[in-house]
mmCIF file of C-alpha atoms in Angstrom:
data_model
loop_
_atom_site.group_PDB
_atom_site.id
_atom_site.type_symbol
_atom_site.label_atom_id
_atom_site.label_comp_id
_atom_site.label_asym_id
_atom_site.label_seq_id
_atom_site.Cartn_x
_atom_site.Cartn_y
_atom_site.Cartn_z
ATOM 1 C CA UNK A 8 10.837 22.165 -20.509
ATOM 2 C CA UNK A 9 13.295 20.875 -23.134
ATOM 3 C CA UNK A 10 10.733 19.746 -25.714
ATOM 4 C CA UNK A 11 13.081 16.998 -26.905
ATOM 5 C CA UNK A 12 11.116 13.818 -27.748
ATOM 6 C CA UNK A 13 13.136 10.728 -27.012
ATOM 7 C CA UNK A 14 14.825 12.116 -23.903
ATOM 8 C CA UNK A 15 14.137 9.534 -21.151
ATOM 9 C CA UNK A 16 13.238 12.083 -18.476
ATOM 10 C CA UNK A 17 10.820 13.904 -20.761
ATOM 11 C CA UNK A 18 9.257 10.670 -22.008
ATOM 12 C CA UNK A 19 8.636 9.512 -18.427
ATOM 13 C CA UNK A 20 7.197 12.851 -17.382
ATOM 14 C CA UNK A 21 4.873 13.067 -20.368
ATOM 15 C CA UNK A 22 3.750 9.445 -19.999
ATOM 16 C CA UNK A 23 2.773 10.097 -16.390
ATOM 17 C CA UNK A 24 0.925 13.324 -17.215
ATOM 18 C CA UNK A 25 -0.901 11.824 -20.197
ATOM 19 C CA UNK A 26 -2.128 8.692 -18.444
ATOM 20 C CA UNK A 27 -2.586 9.234 -14.701
ATOM 21 C CA UNK A 28 -6.042 9.715 -13.223
ATOM 22 C CA UNK A 29 -5.066 12.862 -11.293
ATOM 23 C CA UNK A 30 -4.982 14.984 -14.448
ATOM 24 C CA UNK A 31 -8.095 13.532 -16.075
ATOM 25 C CA UNK A 32 -10.694 15.974 -17.362
ATOM 26 C CA UNK A 33 -14.467 15.371 -17.245
ATOM 27 C CA UNK A 34 -14.430 14.411 -20.944
ATOM 28 C CA UNK A 35 -11.921 11.610 -20.251
ATOM 29 C CA UNK A 36 -8.863 13.285 -21.731
ATOM 30 C CA UNK A 37 -5.788 14.107 -19.663
ATOM 31 C CA UNK A 38 -4.571 17.659 -19.127
ATOM 32 C CA UNK A 39 -0.837 18.128 -19.755
ATOM 33 C CA UNK A 40 0.732 21.480 -18.883
ATOM 34 C CA UNK A 41 3.939 22.676 -20.513
ATOM 35 C CA UNK A 42 6.563 24.994 -19.088
ATOM 36 C CA UNK A 43 8.830 27.544 -20.740
ATOM 37 C CA UNK A 44 7.763 27.053 -24.331
ATOM 38 C CA UNK A 45 7.969 29.815 -26.875
ATOM 39 C CA UNK A 46 5.378 30.006 -29.593
ATOM 40 C CA UNK A 47 7.840 32.022 -31.640
ATOM 41 C CA UNK A 48 11.259 33.515 -30.956
ATOM 42 C CA UNK A 49 10.231 37.153 -31.330
ATOM 43 C CA UNK A 50 12.392 38.694 -28.638
ATOM 44 C CA UNK A 51 14.764 35.890 -27.633
ATOM 45 C CA UNK A 52 16.793 33.224 -29.351
ATOM 46 C CA UNK A 53 15.677 30.546 -26.891
ATOM 47 C CA UNK A 54 12.230 30.095 -28.383
ATOM 48 C CA UNK A 55 10.564 26.883 -29.492
ATOM 49 C CA UNK A 56 9.252 27.807 -32.949
ATOM 50 C CA UNK A 57 5.931 26.344 -34.105
ATOM 51 C CA UNK A 58 7.690 23.996 -36.525
ATOM 52 C CA UNK A 59 9.638 22.305 -33.755
ATOM 53 C CA UNK A 60 6.587 22.271 -31.489
ATOM 54 C CA UNK A 61 4.547 20.689 -34.285
ATOM 55 C CA UNK A 62 7.036 17.801 -34.547
ATOM 56 C CA UNK A 63 7.001 17.476 -30.772
ATOM 57 C CA UNK A 64 3.193 17.290 -30.697
ATOM 58 C CA UNK A 65 3.176 14.759 -33.570
ATOM 59 C CA UNK A 66 5.506 12.510 -31.584
ATOM 60 C CA UNK A 67 3.187 12.409 -28.569
ATOM 61 C CA UNK A 68 -0.007 12.258 -30.624
ATOM 62 C CA UNK A 69 1.395 9.129 -32.255
ATOM 63 C CA UNK A 70 1.989 7.664 -28.794
ATOM 64 C CA UNK A 71 -1.185 8.780 -26.982
ATOM 65 C CA UNK A 72 -3.572 9.813 -29.748
ATOM 66 C CA UNK A 73 -6.169 12.417 -28.810
ATOM 67 C CA UNK A 74 -6.287 11.271 -25.186
ATOM 68 C CA UNK A 75 -4.541 14.397 -23.906
ATOM 69 C CA UNK A 76 -4.923 18.177 -24.058
ATOM 70 C CA UNK A 77 -1.710 20.191 -24.089
ATOM 71 C CA UNK A 78 -1.604 23.758 -22.711
ATOM 72 C CA UNK A 79 1.754 25.521 -22.632
ATOM 73 C CA UNK A 80 3.265 28.660 -21.085
ATOM 74 C CA UNK A 81 4.483 31.444 -23.347
ATOM 75 C CA UNK A 82 7.231 33.400 -21.554
ATOM 76 C CA UNK A 83 7.520 35.705 -24.584
ATOM 77 C CA UNK A 84 4.151 37.143 -23.567
ATOM 78 C CA UNK A 85 5.738 38.388 -20.346
ATOM 79 C CA UNK A 86 9.191 39.318 -21.563
ATOM 80 C CA UNK A 87 11.161 42.356 -20.387
ATOM 81 C CA UNK A 88 10.489 44.484 -23.464
ATOM 82 C CA UNK A 89 6.738 44.182 -23.192
ATOM 83 C CA UNK A 90 6.344 44.485 -19.443
ATOM 84 C CA UNK A 91 8.826 47.383 -19.294
ATOM 85 C CA UNK A 92 6.899 49.143 -22.055
ATOM 86 C CA UNK A 93 3.690 48.701 -20.074
ATOM 87 C CA UNK A 94 5.268 49.768 -16.776
ATOM 88 C CA UNK A 95 6.585 52.928 -18.450
ATOM 89 C CA UNK A 96 3.605 53.945 -20.589
ATOM 90 C CA UNK A 97 0.663 52.180 -18.941
ATOM 91 C CA UNK A 98 -0.235 50.440 -22.196
ATOM 92 C CA UNK A 99 1.102 48.405 -25.113
ATOM 93 C CA UNK A 100 1.712 49.893 -28.544
ATOM 94 C CA UNK A 101 -0.228 48.627 -31.587
ATOM 95 C CA UNK A 102 2.976 46.933 -32.764
ATOM 96 C CA UNK A 103 3.382 45.065 -29.475
ATOM 97 C CA UNK A 104 -0.256 44.036 -29.510
ATOM 98 C CA UNK A 105 0.152 42.685 -33.042
ATOM 99 C CA UNK A 106 3.234 40.703 -31.957
ATOM 100 C CA UNK A 107 1.217 39.134 -29.139
ATOM 101 C CA UNK A 108 -1.641 38.239 -31.464
ATOM 102 C CA UNK A 109 0.791 36.528 -33.843
ATOM 103 C CA UNK A 110 2.462 34.736 -30.935
ATOM 104 C CA UNK A 111 -0.890 33.366 -29.731
ATOM 105 C CA UNK A 112 -2.099 32.444 -33.226
ATOM 106 C CA UNK A 113 1.152 30.681 -34.161
ATOM 107 C CA UNK A 114 1.183 28.620 -30.987
ATOM 108 C CA UNK A 115 -2.520 27.796 -30.970
ATOM 109 C CA UNK A 116 -2.185 26.451 -34.507
ATOM 110 C CA UNK A 117 -0.082 23.659 -32.976
ATOM 111 C CA UNK A 118 -1.198 23.125 -29.348
ATOM 112 C CA UNK A 119 -4.544 22.967 -27.541
ATOM 113 C CA UNK A 120 -4.143 26.005 -25.329
ATOM 114 C CA UNK A 121 -1.757 28.703 -24.092
ATOM 115 C CA UNK A 122 -1.056 30.663 -20.956
ATOM 116 C CA UNK A 123 1.132 33.681 -20.189
ATOM 117 C CA UNK A 124 4.544 32.710 -18.830
ATOM 118 C CA UNK A 125 6.853 34.720 -16.565
ATOM 119 C CA UNK A 126 3.858 35.671 -14.406
ATOM 120 C CA UNK A 127 6.076 35.962 -11.339
ATOM 121 C CA UNK A 128 8.367 38.482 -13.067
ATOM 122 C CA UNK A 129 5.740 41.141 -13.814
ATOM 123 C CA UNK A 130 6.598 44.071 -11.578
ATOM 124 C CA UNK A 131 6.352 47.801 -11.068
ATOM 125 C CA UNK A 132 7.456 50.184 -8.302
ATOM 126 C CA UNK A 133 4.940 50.879 -5.538
ATOM 127 C CA UNK A 134 4.987 54.609 -4.808
ATOM 128 C CA UNK A 135 4.075 54.148 -1.139
ATOM 129 C CA UNK A 136 6.644 51.530 -0.128
ATOM 130 C CA UNK A 137 9.108 52.159 -3.020
ATOM 131 C CA UNK A 138 9.353 48.389 -3.492
ATOM 132 C CA UNK A 139 8.820 46.105 -6.475
ATOM 133 C CA UNK A 140 5.285 44.734 -6.544
ATOM 134 C CA UNK A 141 3.326 42.569 -8.951
ATOM 135 C CA UNK A 142 1.665 44.089 -12.036
ATOM 136 C CA UNK A 143 -1.701 42.375 -12.642
ATOM 137 C CA UNK A 144 -2.753 45.310 -14.837
ATOM 138 C CA UNK A 145 -0.398 43.983 -17.504
ATOM 139 C CA UNK A 146 -1.984 40.539 -17.298
ATOM 140 C CA UNK A 147 -5.424 42.033 -17.782
ATOM 141 C CA UNK A 148 -4.302 43.617 -21.083
ATOM 142 C CA UNK A 149 -2.436 40.536 -22.357
ATOM 143 C CA UNK A 150 -5.255 38.149 -21.492
ATOM 144 C CA UNK A 151 -7.664 40.521 -23.207
ATOM 145 C CA UNK A 152 -5.609 40.176 -26.390
ATOM 146 C CA UNK A 153 -5.514 36.396 -25.925
ATOM 147 C CA UNK A 154 -9.297 36.320 -25.584
ATOM 148 C CA UNK A 155 -9.638 38.253 -28.855
ATOM 149 C CA UNK A 156 -7.555 35.581 -30.605
ATOM 150 C CA UNK A 157 -9.453 32.715 -28.993
ATOM 151 C CA UNK A 158 -12.724 34.230 -30.240
ATOM 152 C CA UNK A 159 -11.497 34.205 -33.843
ATOM 153 C CA UNK A 160 -12.882 31.690 -36.376
ATOM 154 C CA UNK A 161 -10.911 28.464 -36.312
ATOM 155 C CA UNK A 162 -10.047 28.712 -32.602
ATOM 156 C CA UNK A 163 -13.089 26.809 -31.337
ATOM 157 C CA UNK A 164 -12.095 24.382 -28.588
ATOM 158 C CA UNK A 165 -8.773 26.092 -27.856
ATOM 159 C CA UNK A 166 -8.148 26.793 -24.175
ATOM 160 C CA UNK A 167 -7.009 29.784 -22.150
ATOM 161 C CA UNK A 168 -4.670 28.861 -19.336
ATOM 162 C CA UNK A 169 -3.588 31.073 -16.444
ATOM 163 C CA UNK A 170 -0.442 30.666 -14.347
ATOM 164 C CA UNK A 171 -1.177 31.733 -10.760
ATOM 165 C CA UNK A 172 1.663 32.525 -8.342
ATOM 166 C CA UNK A 173 1.611 33.255 -4.639
ATOM 167 C CA UNK A 174 4.833 35.257 -4.658
ATOM 168 C CA UNK A 175 8.399 35.421 -5.847
ATOM 169 C CA UNK A 176 10.155 37.112 -2.998
ATOM 170 C CA UNK A 177 13.011 36.854 -0.557
ATOM 171 C CA UNK A 178 13.404 38.177 2.967
ATOM 172 C CA UNK A 179 15.345 41.072 1.454
ATOM 173 C CA UNK A 180 14.404 43.487 -1.330
ATOM 174 C CA UNK A 181 17.529 43.101 -3.439
ATOM 175 C CA UNK A 182 17.628 40.952 -6.549
ATOM 176 C CA UNK A 183 15.080 40.637 -9.331
ATOM 177 C CA UNK A 184 12.105 39.161 -7.443
ATOM 178 C CA UNK A 185 9.062 41.083 -6.313
ATOM 179 C CA UNK A 186 8.856 42.361 -2.765
ATOM 180 C CA UNK A 187 6.541 41.071 -0.069
ATOM 181 C CA UNK A 188 3.137 42.652 -0.678
ATOM 182 C CA UNK A 189 0.876 40.821 1.719
ATOM 183 C CA UNK A 190 -1.498 38.640 -0.280
ATOM 184 C CA UNK A 191 -1.926 41.146 -3.112
ATOM 185 C CA UNK A 192 0.209 39.199 -5.594
ATOM 186 C CA UNK A 193 -2.082 36.176 -5.415
ATOM 187 C CA UNK A 194 -5.295 38.151 -5.146
ATOM 188 C CA UNK A 195 -4.373 40.468 -8.008
ATOM 189 C CA UNK A 196 -4.001 37.530 -10.394
ATOM 190 C CA UNK A 197 -7.264 35.981 -9.202
ATOM 191 C CA UNK A 198 -9.001 39.327 -9.767
ATOM 192 C CA UNK A 199 -7.843 39.189 -13.399
ATOM 193 C CA UNK A 200 -9.193 35.629 -13.618
ATOM 194 C CA UNK A 201 -12.629 36.867 -12.542
ATOM 195 C CA UNK A 202 -12.671 39.088 -15.637
ATOM 196 C CA UNK A 203 -11.052 36.916 -18.329
ATOM 197 C CA UNK A 204 -12.479 33.553 -17.126
ATOM 198 C CA UNK A 205 -9.624 31.134 -17.998
ATOM 199 C CA UNK A 206 -10.380 27.490 -18.745
ATOM 200 C CA UNK A 207 -7.304 26.112 -16.966
ATOM 201 C CA UNK A 208 -5.539 27.284 -13.818
ATOM 202 C CA UNK A 209 -1.927 26.337 -13.152
ATOM 203 C CA UNK A 210 -0.900 27.068 -9.569
ATOM 204 C CA UNK A 211 2.887 27.304 -9.793
ATOM 205 C CA UNK A 212 5.152 26.623 -6.845
ATOM 206 C CA UNK A 213 8.747 25.443 -6.871
ATOM 207 C CA UNK A 214 11.382 24.150 -4.492
ATOM 208 C CA UNK A 215 13.317 27.379 -3.831
ATOM 209 C CA UNK A 216 11.512 27.822 -0.545
ATOM 210 C CA UNK A 217 13.220 31.145 0.149
ATOM 211 C CA UNK A 218 11.164 32.623 -2.702
ATOM 212 C CA UNK A 219 7.826 32.044 -0.923
ATOM 213 C CA UNK A 220 6.012 30.423 -3.843
ATOM 214 C CA UNK A 221 4.269 27.697 -1.831
ATOM 215 C CA UNK A 222 0.549 27.113 -2.059
ATOM 216 C CA UNK A 223 0.874 24.339 0.510
ATOM 217 C CA UNK A 224 0.633 25.450 4.165
ATOM 218 C CA UNK A 225 3.884 26.885 5.546
ATOM 219 C CA UNK A 226 5.089 28.393 8.804
ATOM 220 C CA UNK A 227 5.336 31.715 6.969
ATOM 221 C CA UNK A 228 1.826 31.750 5.508
ATOM 222 C CA UNK A 229 -0.081 29.218 7.604
ATOM 223 C CA UNK A 230 -3.203 28.205 5.657
ATOM 224 C CA UNK A 231 -3.997 31.725 4.433
ATOM 225 C CA UNK A 232 -3.161 30.927 0.803
ATOM 226 C CA UNK A 233 -5.370 27.845 0.935
ATOM 227 C CA UNK A 234 -8.254 29.890 2.338
ATOM 228 C CA UNK A 235 -7.955 32.571 -0.354
ATOM 229 C CA UNK A 236 -7.915 30.008 -3.179
ATOM 230 C CA UNK A 237 -10.782 28.037 -1.608
ATOM 231 C CA UNK A 238 -12.954 31.143 -1.296
ATOM 232 C CA UNK A 239 -12.096 32.233 -4.847
ATOM 233 C CA UNK A 240 -13.154 28.928 -6.401
ATOM 234 C CA UNK A 241 -16.384 28.790 -4.431
ATOM 235 C CA UNK A 242 -17.240 32.153 -5.988
ATOM 236 C CA UNK A 243 -15.797 31.297 -9.435
ATOM 237 C CA UNK A 244 -17.888 28.136 -9.698
ATOM 238 C CA UNK A 245 -21.027 29.824 -8.450
ATOM 239 C CA UNK A 246 -21.051 27.822 -5.216
ATOM 240 C CA UNK A 247 -22.234 29.001 -1.835
ATOM 241 C CA UNK A 248 -19.474 30.490 0.287
ATOM 242 C CA UNK A 249 -18.857 28.318 3.334
ATOM 243 C CA UNK A 250 -16.358 28.338 6.208
ATOM 244 C CA UNK A 251 -13.628 25.760 6.621
ATOM 245 C CA UNK A 252 -14.785 22.773 8.676
ATOM 246 C CA UNK A 253 -13.922 23.305 12.320
ATOM 247 C CA UNK A 254 -13.698 27.103 12.140
ATOM 248 C CA UNK A 255 -15.139 29.130 15.010
ATOM 249 C CA UNK A 256 -17.468 31.353 12.982
ATOM 250 C CA UNK A 257 -17.826 33.842 15.846
ATOM 251 C CA UNK A 258 -14.268 34.954 14.966
ATOM 252 C CA UNK A 259 -13.847 36.877 11.685
ATOM 253 C CA UNK A 260 -11.895 35.084 8.962
ATOM 254 C CA UNK A 261 -9.069 37.634 9.107
ATOM 255 C CA UNK A 262 -5.443 37.195 8.031
ATOM 256 C CA UNK A 263 -2.660 39.609 8.973
ATOM 257 C CA UNK A 264 0.433 39.848 6.770
ATOM 258 C CA UNK A 265 3.707 41.760 6.973
ATOM 259 C CA UNK A 266 7.310 41.160 6.060
ATOM 260 C CA UNK A 267 9.229 39.181 8.622
ATOM 261 C CA UNK A 268 12.406 41.238 8.241
ATOM 262 C CA UNK A 269 13.136 44.867 7.427
ATOM 263 C CA UNK A 270 16.255 46.862 6.675
ATOM 264 C CA UNK A 271 16.617 50.122 8.633
ATOM 265 C CA UNK A 272 14.481 52.812 7.063
ATOM 266 C CA UNK A 273 12.225 50.489 5.064
ATOM 267 C CA UNK A 274 8.516 51.123 5.712
ATOM 268 C CA UNK A 275 6.494 48.501 7.538
ATOM 269 C CA UNK A 276 3.349 47.583 5.576
ATOM 270 C CA UNK A 277 0.680 45.619 7.449
ATOM 271 C CA UNK A 278 -2.204 44.027 5.546
ATOM 272 C CA UNK A 279 -5.367 42.920 7.337
ATOM 273 C CA UNK A 280 -7.425 40.770 4.992
ATOM 274 C CA UNK A 281 -10.916 39.408 5.373
ATOM 275 C CA UNK A 282 -11.389 36.170 3.414
ATOM 276 C CA UNK A 283 -15.055 35.780 2.521
ATOM 277 C CA UNK A 284 -16.559 32.548 3.895
ATOM 278 C CA UNK A 285 -20.281 33.326 3.945
ATOM 279 C CA UNK A 286 -20.470 33.977 7.690
ATOM 280 C CA UNK A 287 -19.697 37.694 7.945
ATOM 281 C CA UNK A 288 -22.186 40.537 8.028
ATOM 282 C CA UNK A 289 -21.595 44.257 7.661
ATOM 283 C CA UNK A 290 -18.104 45.575 8.331
ATOM 284 C CA UNK A 291 -15.277 44.819 10.728
ATOM 285 C CA UNK A 292 -13.354 47.651 12.372
ATOM 286 C CA UNK A 293 -9.672 46.780 12.554
ATOM 287 C CA UNK A 294 -6.952 48.614 14.452
ATOM 288 C CA UNK A 295 -3.201 48.015 14.392
ATOM 289 C CA UNK A 296 -0.603 48.982 16.974
ATOM 290 C CA UNK A 297 3.161 48.515 16.539
ATOM 291 C CA UNK A 298 5.389 48.068 19.581
ATOM 292 C CA UNK A 299 9.062 47.397 20.178
ATOM 293 C CA UNK A 300 10.391 44.218 21.760
ATOM 294 C CA UNK A 301 9.579 45.602 25.238
ATOM 295 C CA UNK A 302 5.942 46.272 24.378
ATOM 296 C CA UNK A 303 6.328 50.039 24.211
ATOM 297 C CA UNK A 304 4.104 51.630 21.575
ATOM 298 C CA UNK A 305 5.905 52.948 18.502
ATOM 299 C CA UNK A 306 2.827 53.723 16.405
ATOM 300 C CA UNK A 307 -0.959 53.360 16.648
ATOM 301 C CA UNK A 308 -2.924 53.556 13.400
ATOM 302 C CA UNK A 309 -6.385 54.997 12.994
ATOM 303 C CA UNK A 310 -8.978 52.184 12.703
ATOM 304 C CA UNK A 311 -10.157 51.118 9.252
ATOM 305 C CA UNK A 312 -13.205 49.202 8.067
ATOM 306 C CA UNK A 313 -13.115 46.021 5.989
ATOM 307 C CA UNK A 314 -16.123 44.247 4.578
ATOM 308 C CA UNK A 315 -17.100 41.113 6.481
ATOM 309 C CA UNK A 316 -19.055 39.840 3.467
ATOM 310 C CA UNK A 317 -16.409 40.089 0.748
ATOM 311 C CA UNK A 318 -12.704 39.400 0.425
ATOM 312 C CA UNK A 319 -10.901 42.695 0.953
ATOM 313 C CA UNK A 320 -8.129 44.380 2.861
ATOM 314 C CA UNK A 321 -7.162 47.269 5.075
ATOM 315 C CA UNK A 322 -3.543 48.356 4.760
ATOM 316 C CA UNK A 323 -1.408 50.224 7.283
ATOM 317 C CA UNK A 324 2.021 51.643 6.358
ATOM 318 C CA UNK A 325 4.467 52.971 8.958
ATOM 319 C CA UNK A 326 7.823 54.670 8.297
ATOM 320 C CA UNK A 327 10.485 53.020 10.447
ATOM 321 C CA UNK A 328 12.959 55.930 10.640
ATOM 322 C CA UNK A 329 11.819 56.704 14.197
ATOM 323 C CA UNK A 330 12.000 53.042 15.251
ATOM 324 C CA UNK A 331 15.665 52.394 14.484
ATOM 325 C CA UNK A 332 16.487 51.794 18.154
ATOM 326 C CA UNK A 333 14.047 48.873 18.334
ATOM 327 C CA UNK A 334 15.534 45.411 17.951
ATOM 328 C CA UNK A 335 12.179 43.970 16.909
ATOM 329 C CA UNK A 336 8.768 45.244 15.863
ATOM 330 C CA UNK A 337 5.624 43.561 17.148
ATOM 331 C CA UNK A 338 2.253 43.987 15.448
ATOM 332 C CA UNK A 339 -0.982 43.906 17.465
ATOM 333 C CA UNK A 340 -4.369 43.597 15.736
ATOM 334 C CA UNK A 341 -7.647 44.529 17.423
ATOM 335 C CA UNK A 342 -10.989 43.891 15.722
ATOM 336 C CA UNK A 343 -14.659 44.660 16.399
ATOM 337 C CA UNK A 344 -17.373 43.091 14.231
ATOM 338 C CA UNK A 345 -20.838 44.439 13.405
ATOM 339 C CA UNK A 346 -22.412 42.702 16.398
ATOM 340 C CA UNK A 347 -19.938 44.266 18.812
ATOM 341 C CA UNK A 348 -17.810 41.157 19.335
ATOM 342 C CA UNK A 349 -14.172 42.068 19.681
ATOM 343 C CA UNK A 350 -10.809 40.368 19.861
ATOM 344 C CA UNK A 351 -7.076 41.027 19.892
ATOM 345 C CA UNK A 352 -4.204 39.171 18.197
ATOM 346 C CA UNK A 353 -0.522 39.729 18.996
#
């Protein structure tokens, strides 16, 4: 993060990344990913200008030669000015697009590849839940501009990286993070990846566990994140979709998500997601019922259909104004598949 050659901690970290077998690419070179680098200080004073980055790269090229590929984040590509402009207008001005092109060109003249930083900070207001949610539409535009630059003469061999996040949320909706949105944050970014086809994926998680960034299994998410990523890469690589070893394939590969805590008056949003694993056929009818802690029904939703063959969701949103006397809300899922098999999950 510091980009200060000679610092012992940085030297150790780079040496490990540039030499260990875990980051080795098929061509024998090692992949090294950078964090929080600026290709140019357009909107902040904290940038790492290309001149400084060039000296930094020269230092490590002298030590490790051409045995590594360096791909760095560019937080400037996701800065407040740009994402707020997009959230307000639905697009980026020609001037902003030109600034991004220059940012990508300047940085790619020095390093081997770039990715968009600040991915977890891209947010807009959801009109249904009035909460902050992720903004993959912005990523689609920015990565489109990056692809234009990468297709220019002289950019052959340069790499597109993508930072993928699972979330950046707390149990409450205050603060600057995004709100819980089921699995849409992760899936929205992966949907962009299907279009722009990045060369490198960086799955970012960090040790502030309250922010729900983990890709590893957790009590909060179980193995749902793992299943979504697994299914995505089977499709991305052109492989046959297959269930996880040990799964009972007579049960649909469904995941149910909702926030674990609510403030009085906040809507309850329940996501029922089918994760494609090659075993489903037709559609699954899913129904959701919400009860209080005694089991008394507070709301029953009309059933919805989700595809059993593709990854996709049904979403149920319930105002909680009439449930203020309940000390807890319980969610009950009932499903019926195309063959008539049915089940219920509390």
